[in-house]
């Protein structure tokens, strides 16, 4: 029988080193436990003996039981993460789940901006006119934060200065159901926000409080204003499609998933069980 103690060790690692939530730990334990039960039933003695034929039989059994493709993909993500952890101690080498893709897993994902279009947008030069250049500095920080951290529109509009930990590369947001998430902020977003903060005092008026993003009148940059500014900047740089906040959120999710193949981690960053939402 496979050593279930290693699953417990893996969950402790996620809790202590990756600060995974109790919900995530429970899901990982359940997913990997299902594979353990299957391997025990197949007479596989150790995690390192997991082979492609076992993987395909396990997936086939899951599909025959009526499990949705997306749920199977989520289980695969958990198994990949577990085996990557096992590989660090030499307990598993190139496991069969690594690089394995189910057909039609993401067929209904919303449209996304490809990486080249994202770069075209984010690397656009500032306008020559001073006022427009200042607004671009703010808008670019908005765009970078959207794309870096996968925020919802309402979350980004409500960010305060005190929610930011730029040296630590973190931001705290309150999402649906008043749930708080602490998210990483990438280097480019931190640089764009730092540039904006240098000119933010020019936007401050009485009653500005400590909102991160301010309008020209010194008020919190509203959700409607953010939407309008995204459309304006996309048109200014000649982007050949309409830009809206959810498109940036989905682009973040898609590009993260393509690079990491870790559906569970992307879901946790988005604060949702479905990366489409």
Short mmCIF file of N, CA, C and O in Angstrom, two decimals, residues 55-146:
data_model
loop_
_atom_site.label_atom_id
_atom_site.label_comp_id
_atom_site.label_asym_id
_atom_site.label_seq_id
_atom_site.Cartn_x
_atom_site.Cartn_y
_atom_site.Cartn_z
N UNK A 55 -2.52 5.93 -14.48
CA UNK A 55 -3.14 7.25 -14.63
C UNK A 55 -4.37 7.17 -15.53
O UNK A 55 -5.45 7.68 -15.18
N UNK A 56 -4.22 6.53 -16.68
CA UNK A 56 -5.33 6.48 -17.63
C UNK A 56 -6.49 5.65 -17.08
O UNK A 56 -7.66 5.98 -17.30
N UNK A 57 -6.17 4.59 -16.33
CA UNK A 57 -7.23 3.77 -15.72
C UNK A 57 -7.95 4.57 -14.64
O UNK A 57 -9.19 4.49 -14.51
N UNK A 58 -7.19 5.35 -13.87
CA UNK A 58 -7.79 6.18 -12.81
C UNK A 58 -8.71 7.23 -13.40
O UNK A 58 -9.84 7.43 -12.94
N UNK A 59 -8.25 7.91 -14.46
CA UNK A 59 -9.08 8.92 -15.12
C UNK A 59 -10.31 8.28 -15.74
O UNK A 59 -11.44 8.81 -15.64
N UNK A 60 -10.14 7.13 -16.37
CA UNK A 60 -11.27 6.44 -16.97
C UNK A 60 -12.32 6.07 -15.94
O UNK A 60 -13.53 6.24 -16.18
N UNK A 61 -11.88 5.60 -14.78
CA UNK A 61 -12.82 5.24 -13.72
C UNK A 61 -13.57 6.48 -13.21
O UNK A 61 -14.77 6.43 -12.93
N UNK A 62 -12.86 7.59 -13.10
CA UNK A 62 -13.48 8.83 -12.63
C UNK A 62 -14.53 9.32 -13.62
O UNK A 62 -15.62 9.74 -13.23
N UNK A 63 -14.21 9.25 -14.90
CA UNK A 63 -15.15 9.70 -15.91
C UNK A 63 -16.38 8.79 -15.98
O UNK A 63 -17.50 9.25 -16.14
N UNK A 64 -16.16 7.48 -15.83
CA UNK A 64 -17.28 6.55 -15.86
C UNK A 64 -18.21 6.75 -14.67
O UNK A 64 -19.41 6.47 -14.75
N UNK A 65 -17.67 7.25 -13.57
CA UNK A 65 -18.49 7.50 -12.39
C UNK A 65 -19.32 8.77 -12.52
O UNK A 65 -20.12 9.09 -11.64
N UNK A 66 -19.12 9.51 -13.63
CA UNK A 66 -19.87 10.73 -13.86
C UNK A 66 -19.18 12.00 -13.44
O UNK A 66 -19.78 13.08 -13.49
N UNK A 67 -17.93 11.91 -13.02
CA UNK A 67 -17.20 13.09 -12.58
C UNK A 67 -16.93 14.01 -13.77
O UNK A 67 -16.51 13.56 -14.84
N UNK A 68 -17.19 15.30 -13.60
CA UNK A 68 -17.01 16.26 -14.69
C UNK A 68 -15.54 16.39 -15.06
O UNK A 68 -14.64 16.18 -14.24
N UNK A 69 -15.31 16.76 -16.32
CA UNK A 69 -13.94 16.92 -16.81
C UNK A 69 -13.18 17.93 -15.96
O UNK A 69 -12.01 17.73 -15.62
N UNK A 70 -13.84 19.03 -15.58
CA UNK A 70 -13.16 20.06 -14.80
C UNK A 70 -12.76 19.52 -13.42
O UNK A 70 -11.72 19.87 -12.89
N UNK A 71 -13.58 18.65 -12.85
CA UNK A 71 -13.24 18.07 -11.55
C UNK A 71 -12.05 17.12 -11.68
O UNK A 71 -11.19 17.06 -10.81
N UNK A 72 -12.02 16.37 -12.78
CA UNK A 72 -10.87 15.48 -13.01
C UNK A 72 -9.60 16.31 -13.19
O UNK A 72 -8.53 15.96 -12.67
N UNK A 73 -9.71 17.41 -13.92
CA UNK A 73 -8.55 18.29 -14.11
C UNK A 73 -8.06 18.84 -12.78
O UNK A 73 -6.85 18.95 -12.54
N UNK A 74 -8.99 19.19 -11.90
CA UNK A 74 -8.61 19.69 -10.59
C UNK A 74 -7.84 18.63 -9.80
O UNK A 74 -6.84 18.90 -9.16
N UNK A 75 -8.30 17.37 -9.88
CA UNK A 75 -7.60 16.29 -9.20
C UNK A 75 -6.21 16.08 -9.79
O UNK A 75 -5.24 15.85 -9.06
N UNK A 76 -6.10 16.18 -11.11
CA UNK A 76 -4.80 16.07 -11.75
C UNK A 76 -3.85 17.16 -11.26
O UNK A 76 -2.65 16.92 -11.04
N UNK A 77 -4.37 18.36 -11.09
CA UNK A 77 -3.55 19.46 -10.60
C UNK A 77 -3.00 19.15 -9.21
O UNK A 77 -1.83 19.39 -8.91
N UNK A 78 -3.85 18.60 -8.35
CA UNK A 78 -3.41 18.23 -7.00
C UNK A 78 -2.33 17.16 -7.04
O UNK A 78 -1.32 17.22 -6.31
N UNK A 79 -2.54 16.16 -7.90
CA UNK A 79 -1.58 15.06 -8.01
C UNK A 79 -0.24 15.56 -8.54
O UNK A 79 0.83 15.16 -8.06
N UNK A 80 -0.27 16.44 -9.53
CA UNK A 80 0.99 17.00 -10.05
C UNK A 80 1.76 17.71 -8.94
O UNK A 80 2.98 17.54 -8.81
N UNK A 81 1.06 18.51 -8.18
CA UNK A 81 1.72 19.26 -7.11
C UNK A 81 2.34 18.31 -6.08
O UNK A 81 3.45 18.52 -5.61
N UNK A 82 1.62 17.26 -5.73
CA UNK A 82 2.12 16.26 -4.78
C UNK A 82 3.36 15.57 -5.31
O UNK A 82 4.37 15.42 -4.60
N UNK A 83 3.32 15.17 -6.57
CA UNK A 83 4.46 14.46 -7.14
C UNK A 83 5.67 15.37 -7.37
O UNK A 83 6.82 14.93 -7.27
N UNK A 84 5.42 16.62 -7.66
CA UNK A 84 6.54 17.56 -7.74
C UNK A 84 7.23 17.68 -6.38
O UNK A 84 8.46 17.79 -6.30
N UNK A 85 6.44 17.65 -5.33
CA UNK A 85 7.00 17.70 -3.97
C UNK A 85 7.76 16.41 -3.66
O UNK A 85 8.86 16.46 -3.11
N UNK A 86 7.21 15.25 -4.04
CA UNK A 86 7.90 13.99 -3.83
C UNK A 86 9.23 13.95 -4.58
O UNK A 86 10.23 13.39 -4.08
N UNK A 87 9.25 14.55 -5.77
CA UNK A 87 10.45 14.51 -6.60
C UNK A 87 11.63 15.22 -5.94
O UNK A 87 12.79 14.87 -6.17
N UNK A 88 11.35 16.20 -5.09
CA UNK A 88 12.43 16.93 -4.43
C UNK A 88 13.23 16.05 -3.49
O UNK A 88 14.40 16.33 -3.22
N UNK A 89 12.59 15.01 -2.98
CA UNK A 89 13.31 14.09 -2.09
C UNK A 89 13.65 12.78 -2.79
O UNK A 89 14.02 11.80 -2.15
N UNK A 90 13.53 12.77 -4.10
CA UNK A 90 13.92 11.60 -4.88
C UNK A 90 12.96 10.44 -4.79
O UNK A 90 13.30 9.32 -5.17
N UNK A 91 11.73 10.68 -4.35
CA UNK A 91 10.76 9.59 -4.21
C UNK A 91 9.95 9.36 -5.48
O UNK A 91 9.22 8.38 -5.58
N UNK A 92 10.04 10.27 -6.42
CA UNK A 92 9.33 10.12 -7.69
C UNK A 92 10.07 10.93 -8.73
O UNK A 92 10.48 12.06 -8.47
N UNK A 93 10.22 10.35 -9.89
CA UNK A 93 10.89 11.07 -10.97
C UNK A 93 9.87 11.70 -11.89
O UNK A 93 8.99 12.44 -11.46
N UNK A 94 9.96 11.37 -13.18
CA UNK A 94 9.02 11.92 -14.16
C UNK A 94 7.72 11.13 -14.06
O UNK A 94 7.58 10.04 -14.60
N UNK A 95 6.76 11.67 -13.35
CA UNK A 95 5.51 10.95 -13.12
C UNK A 95 4.55 11.14 -14.30
O UNK A 95 4.64 12.14 -15.03
N UNK A 96 3.64 10.21 -14.52
CA UNK A 96 2.79 10.26 -15.73
C UNK A 96 1.81 11.42 -15.77
O UNK A 96 1.32 11.77 -16.84
N UNK A 97 1.50 12.02 -14.62
CA UNK A 97 0.56 13.15 -14.63
C UNK A 97 1.23 14.43 -15.10
O UNK A 97 0.55 15.38 -15.47
N UNK A 98 2.57 14.45 -15.11
CA UNK A 98 3.29 15.65 -15.52
C UNK A 98 3.09 15.88 -17.01
O UNK A 98 3.45 15.05 -17.85
N UNK A 99 2.51 17.03 -17.36
CA UNK A 99 2.30 17.35 -18.76
C UNK A 99 1.08 16.70 -19.39
O UNK A 99 0.77 16.95 -20.56
N UNK A 100 0.39 15.86 -18.63
CA UNK A 100 -0.79 15.18 -19.18
C UNK A 100 -1.96 16.15 -19.22
O UNK A 100 -2.27 16.81 -18.24
N UNK A 101 -2.61 16.25 -20.37
CA UNK A 101 -3.72 17.19 -20.54
C UNK A 101 -4.98 16.44 -20.97
O UNK A 101 -4.94 15.61 -21.87
N UNK A 102 -6.09 16.76 -20.31
CA UNK A 102 -7.37 16.23 -20.74
C UNK A 102 -7.89 17.03 -21.93
O UNK A 102 -7.67 18.24 -22.01
N UNK A 103 -8.57 16.39 -22.82
CA UNK A 103 -9.14 17.09 -23.97
C UNK A 103 -10.31 17.96 -23.52
O UNK A 103 -11.08 17.58 -22.65
N UNK A 104 -10.42 19.12 -24.12
CA UNK A 104 -11.55 20.02 -23.96
C UNK A 104 -11.71 20.51 -22.52
O UNK A 104 -12.80 20.86 -22.09
N UNK A 105 -10.61 20.56 -21.78
CA UNK A 105 -10.72 20.98 -20.39
C UNK A 105 -11.17 22.43 -20.28
O UNK A 105 -11.99 22.77 -19.45
N UNK A 106 -10.62 23.29 -21.14
CA UNK A 106 -10.92 24.71 -20.98
C UNK A 106 -11.70 25.24 -22.19
O UNK A 106 -11.57 26.38 -22.58
N UNK A 107 -12.53 24.40 -22.79
CA UNK A 107 -13.20 24.81 -24.02
C UNK A 107 -14.13 26.00 -23.83
O UNK A 107 -14.41 26.73 -24.78
N UNK A 108 -14.66 26.18 -22.60
CA UNK A 108 -15.61 27.25 -22.41
C UNK A 108 -15.04 28.43 -21.64
O UNK A 108 -15.78 29.25 -21.12
N UNK A 109 -13.71 28.53 -21.56
CA UNK A 109 -13.12 29.70 -20.91
C UNK A 109 -13.40 30.96 -21.75
O UNK A 109 -13.46 30.90 -22.97
N UNK A 110 -13.59 32.08 -21.10
CA UNK A 110 -13.81 33.32 -21.85
C UNK A 110 -12.58 33.68 -22.68
O UNK A 110 -11.50 33.14 -22.49
N UNK A 111 -12.77 34.63 -23.58
CA UNK A 111 -11.67 35.10 -24.39
C UNK A 111 -10.62 35.76 -23.50
O UNK A 111 -10.94 36.31 -22.45
N UNK A 112 -9.39 35.69 -23.93
CA UNK A 112 -8.30 36.32 -23.18
C UNK A 112 -7.42 37.09 -24.16
O UNK A 112 -7.46 36.87 -25.37
N UNK A 113 -6.65 38.01 -23.60
CA UNK A 113 -5.62 38.69 -24.39
C UNK A 113 -4.38 37.82 -24.41
O UNK A 113 -3.94 37.35 -23.36
N UNK A 114 -3.82 37.59 -25.58
CA UNK A 114 -2.58 36.81 -25.58
C UNK A 114 -1.44 37.68 -25.04
O UNK A 114 -1.58 38.90 -24.84
N UNK A 115 -0.33 37.05 -24.76
CA UNK A 115 0.77 37.72 -24.09
C UNK A 115 1.28 38.90 -24.91
O UNK A 115 1.61 39.96 -24.36
N UNK A 116 1.34 38.75 -26.23
CA UNK A 116 1.84 39.84 -27.07
C UNK A 116 0.96 41.08 -26.98
O UNK A 116 1.45 42.22 -26.91
N UNK A 117 -0.36 40.88 -26.95
CA UNK A 117 -1.27 42.02 -26.83
C UNK A 117 -1.17 42.66 -25.45
O UNK A 117 -1.26 43.89 -25.31
N UNK A 118 -0.96 41.84 -24.43
CA UNK A 118 -0.78 42.39 -23.09
C UNK A 118 0.47 43.27 -23.06
O UNK A 118 0.46 44.36 -22.48
N UNK A 119 1.54 42.80 -23.68
CA UNK A 119 2.77 43.59 -23.70
C UNK A 119 2.58 44.87 -24.50
O UNK A 119 3.10 45.93 -24.12
N UNK A 120 1.85 44.78 -25.60
CA UNK A 120 1.58 45.98 -26.40
C UNK A 120 0.86 47.02 -25.56
O UNK A 120 1.16 48.23 -25.64
N UNK A 121 -0.05 46.59 -24.73
CA UNK A 121 -0.81 47.50 -23.88
C UNK A 121 0.04 48.06 -22.75
O UNK A 121 0.10 49.28 -22.53
N UNK A 122 0.72 47.18 -22.02
CA UNK A 122 1.43 47.60 -20.81
C UNK A 122 2.72 48.36 -21.12
O UNK A 122 3.17 49.17 -20.30
N UNK A 123 3.30 48.11 -22.28
CA UNK A 123 4.56 48.77 -22.64
C UNK A 123 4.36 50.00 -23.51
O UNK A 123 5.33 50.57 -24.03
N UNK A 124 3.12 50.42 -23.68
CA UNK A 124 2.85 51.58 -24.52
C UNK A 124 3.52 52.83 -23.94
O UNK A 124 3.57 53.00 -22.73
N UNK A 125 4.05 53.70 -24.81
CA UNK A 125 4.67 54.94 -24.31
C UNK A 125 3.62 55.89 -23.76
O UNK A 125 2.45 55.85 -24.14
N UNK A 126 4.04 56.74 -22.84
CA UNK A 126 3.13 57.73 -22.26
C UNK A 126 2.80 58.81 -23.29
O UNK A 126 3.61 59.10 -24.18
N UNK A 127 1.64 59.43 -23.21
CA UNK A 127 1.31 60.56 -24.09
C UNK A 127 2.26 61.73 -23.82
O UNK A 127 2.87 61.83 -22.74
N UNK A 128 2.39 62.60 -24.78
CA UNK A 128 3.31 63.73 -24.62
C UNK A 128 2.73 64.82 -23.71
O UNK A 128 3.46 65.46 -22.97
N UNK A 129 1.42 65.04 -23.76
CA UNK A 129 0.80 66.08 -22.96
C UNK A 129 0.85 65.69 -21.47
O UNK A 129 0.61 64.55 -21.10
N UNK A 130 1.20 66.65 -20.62
CA UNK A 130 1.50 66.36 -19.22
C UNK A 130 0.32 65.75 -18.47
O UNK A 130 0.48 64.77 -17.73
N UNK A 131 -0.86 66.32 -18.64
CA UNK A 131 -2.03 65.80 -17.92
C UNK A 131 -2.35 64.37 -18.36
O UNK A 131 -2.62 63.49 -17.52
N UNK A 132 -2.32 64.15 -19.66
CA UNK A 132 -2.59 62.81 -20.17
C UNK A 132 -1.53 61.81 -19.72
O UNK A 132 -1.83 60.64 -19.43
N UNK A 133 -0.28 62.28 -19.61
CA UNK A 133 0.80 61.41 -19.16
C UNK A 133 0.59 61.00 -17.71
O UNK A 133 0.84 59.86 -17.32
N UNK A 134 0.13 61.94 -16.88
CA UNK A 134 -0.14 61.64 -15.47
C UNK A 134 -1.26 60.61 -15.35
O UNK A 134 -1.18 59.68 -14.53
N UNK A 135 -2.29 60.77 -16.15
CA UNK A 135 -3.39 59.82 -16.13
C UNK A 135 -2.95 58.44 -16.61
O UNK A 135 -3.40 57.41 -16.10
N UNK A 136 -2.05 58.41 -17.59
CA UNK A 136 -1.52 57.12 -18.05
C UNK A 136 -0.70 56.46 -16.95
O UNK A 136 -0.75 55.23 -16.77
N UNK A 137 0.05 57.24 -16.17
CA UNK A 137 0.81 56.67 -15.06
C UNK A 137 -0.13 55.96 -14.08
O UNK A 137 0.16 54.85 -13.62
N UNK A 138 -1.24 56.62 -13.77
CA UNK A 138 -2.24 55.99 -12.89
C UNK A 138 -2.87 54.77 -13.56
O UNK A 138 -2.98 53.69 -12.96
N UNK A 139 -3.30 54.93 -14.82
CA UNK A 139 -4.00 53.85 -15.51
C UNK A 139 -3.09 52.65 -15.72
O UNK A 139 -3.55 51.49 -15.66
N UNK A 140 -1.81 52.89 -15.97
CA UNK A 140 -0.89 51.77 -16.15
C UNK A 140 -0.74 50.98 -14.85
O UNK A 140 -0.66 49.75 -14.86
N UNK A 141 -0.72 51.69 -13.72
CA UNK A 141 -0.66 51.00 -12.43
C UNK A 141 -1.92 50.16 -12.23
O UNK A 141 -1.86 49.03 -11.71
N UNK A 142 -3.07 50.69 -12.63
CA UNK A 142 -4.32 49.93 -12.56
C UNK A 142 -4.23 48.67 -13.41
O UNK A 142 -4.56 47.56 -12.97
N UNK A 143 -3.78 48.82 -14.65
CA UNK A 143 -3.66 47.68 -15.56
C UNK A 143 -2.70 46.62 -15.03
O UNK A 143 -2.99 45.42 -15.06
N UNK A 144 -1.55 47.08 -14.56
CA UNK A 144 -0.54 46.13 -14.06
C UNK A 144 -1.06 45.37 -12.85
O UNK A 144 -0.83 44.17 -12.71
N UNK A 145 -1.78 46.06 -11.97
CA UNK A 145 -2.31 45.39 -10.78
C UNK A 145 -3.40 44.39 -11.15
O UNK A 145 -3.46 43.28 -10.61
N UNK A 146 -4.28 44.77 -12.07
CA UNK A 146 -5.29 43.83 -12.57
C UNK A 146 -4.61 42.56 -13.07
O UNK A 146 -4.99 41.44 -12.70
#
